Amino acid sequence: MTAPALPAPDASNPSNTPGTPRTAGTPGAPGTSHTPGGSGGFATPETAGTSGTPGTSGAPGTPSTSGGSGAPGTPGGSGTPGGFGAPKPSGAASGSGAAGGPGREPGPPLRHELRAVHALIHRDLLRMAAQPTHTALMLLQPVLYLFVLGGGLAALIPDSSLGTGYQAYLFPGMLMMTVQAPAIIVGVRLITDRQSGYLRELLMAPVARPTLLLGSCAGGTLVSTVQGTVLLALAGAVGLPYDPLLLALLLAGMILASFTVTALSLLLAVSIDRPEAFHMLLGLVMMPLLFLSGGFFPLHNLPGWAHALAAVNPLAYGVDLLRRCIALRVPHQAATTAGIHWSGWQPPLLLEGAILLAGGAMALLWAAHRFGRPE
């Protein structure tokens, strides 16, 4: 038995027209107009992100899609895309605090350079603290010269020939010997780091190449000064008073001398590739520089050609600077023999200090220029 046919819907009566079923979870946009005569029908389905069409039933607002917020109450069919904001590109800055805001600005470049210098100085200090035996052996040689050699020759050299005791005369030269040894090791270490590949790792740091050289120079200067301060504590053993101003003057002179010798050592290190050649050069020039510094005997006893070499010897300026600092505070311990002379004229104390500072700065700048070139 066949089922009776359903009567056809009356198209003239919209209330009896079954509408298209509404998509689940897609409510109509708020504020849209009702379909005339659509009280008994269903709402026309809407697509998310598009405006409500006339004839849809009022319903809760359509949920916004990612990238914008819908503007409630926008009438449908007005041409605005459903009241939704346009999607924003990822990472764009917005006042609403959306994710991907403006990136953090990098710190000032000077701060990065100073941090690199501080790290290199800290590395040198850690190396010195981790090698107490090596540090003690480096201090042993000037101490032996001061008390063994100085004590033996003090009985042979009368005080009247020097204006003071030989140990007091020898003391500035031993201070200079103490600071020049660790300063020269800075250059040796730079060549060793280049051979081992450690320097290549340092060059990968996001800092300028001259900054790395400046950090090495500052670290070497500080280590040299620290070791010189240990010997400076023995000033009372050679008859010098522990005058605070005298100790401050000697400390300032050691800093200047350490800086100049360290800068010269780095200049040689960036100019010489092989450590064997560097050690050979040091063996050829270091002992003559020490003997021509006036640290062991007065310079006026040398022949005329040696005076010309002493006038360009940075160690001679360092020794003379330290000796004249002693003469400022302890006149009775001052050596009567003159140090550096330029055609019979002795440069003032401040000029000698300026020459040391300028020589070290020029050597460091030239070393930085050569070190800054790509290999």
XYZ file of N, CA and C in Angstrom, residues 6 12 14 38 50 59 88 162 168 171 203 208 213 215 220 226 233 239 264 297 303 329 365:
69
model
N 2.558 13.820 -0.074
C 2.481 15.041 0.717
C 2.064 16.186 -0.187
N 3.582 30.834 -2.565
C 3.136 32.200 -2.291
C 3.168 32.532 -0.826
N 5.474 32.522 2.182
C 6.870 32.290 2.585
C 7.003 31.657 3.939
N 9.344 35.896 7.538
C 10.143 34.688 7.805
C 10.005 34.213 9.203
N 31.982 36.738 6.344
C 31.247 37.510 5.342
C 30.100 38.191 6.032
N 20.521 36.963 15.474
C 21.121 35.918 16.316
C 22.385 36.486 16.938
N 46.316 40.844 10.484
C 47.568 41.569 10.564
C 48.724 40.601 10.339
N 127.431 56.217 43.198
C 126.051 56.178 42.707
C 125.149 57.173 43.421
N 119.485 49.826 46.352
C 118.487 50.852 46.087
C 118.573 51.339 44.643
N 116.947 48.644 42.420
C 115.527 48.366 42.630
C 114.643 48.808 41.458
N 87.637 35.429 17.057
C 87.250 36.343 15.974
C 85.796 36.165 15.565
N 84.481 44.093 17.329
C 85.525 44.476 16.392
C 86.846 43.790 16.748
N 92.207 42.925 20.598
C 93.594 43.290 20.862
C 93.691 44.222 22.063
N 91.640 44.262 24.616
C 91.426 43.443 25.804
C 92.668 42.664 26.193
N 97.183 42.035 29.848
C 98.621 41.910 30.079
C 99.173 43.026 30.944
N 100.300 43.729 38.595
C 100.083 42.953 39.816
C 101.378 42.263 40.253
N 106.436 45.502 47.218
C 106.276 45.323 48.664
C 107.601 45.093 49.369
N 115.989 49.660 51.742
C 116.175 50.949 52.381
C 115.214 52.032 51.966
N 104.042 46.896 22.553
C 105.127 46.531 21.635
C 105.170 45.025 21.397
N 123.627 49.470 35.690
C 124.738 50.396 35.858
C 124.374 51.708 35.168
N 129.607 53.576 26.045
C 130.187 54.352 24.945
C 129.152 55.223 24.256
N 110.644 61.756 46.294
C 110.179 61.548 47.664
C 111.308 61.243 48.643
N 97.943 51.089 18.333
C 97.153 51.481 17.155
C 97.673 50.796 15.892
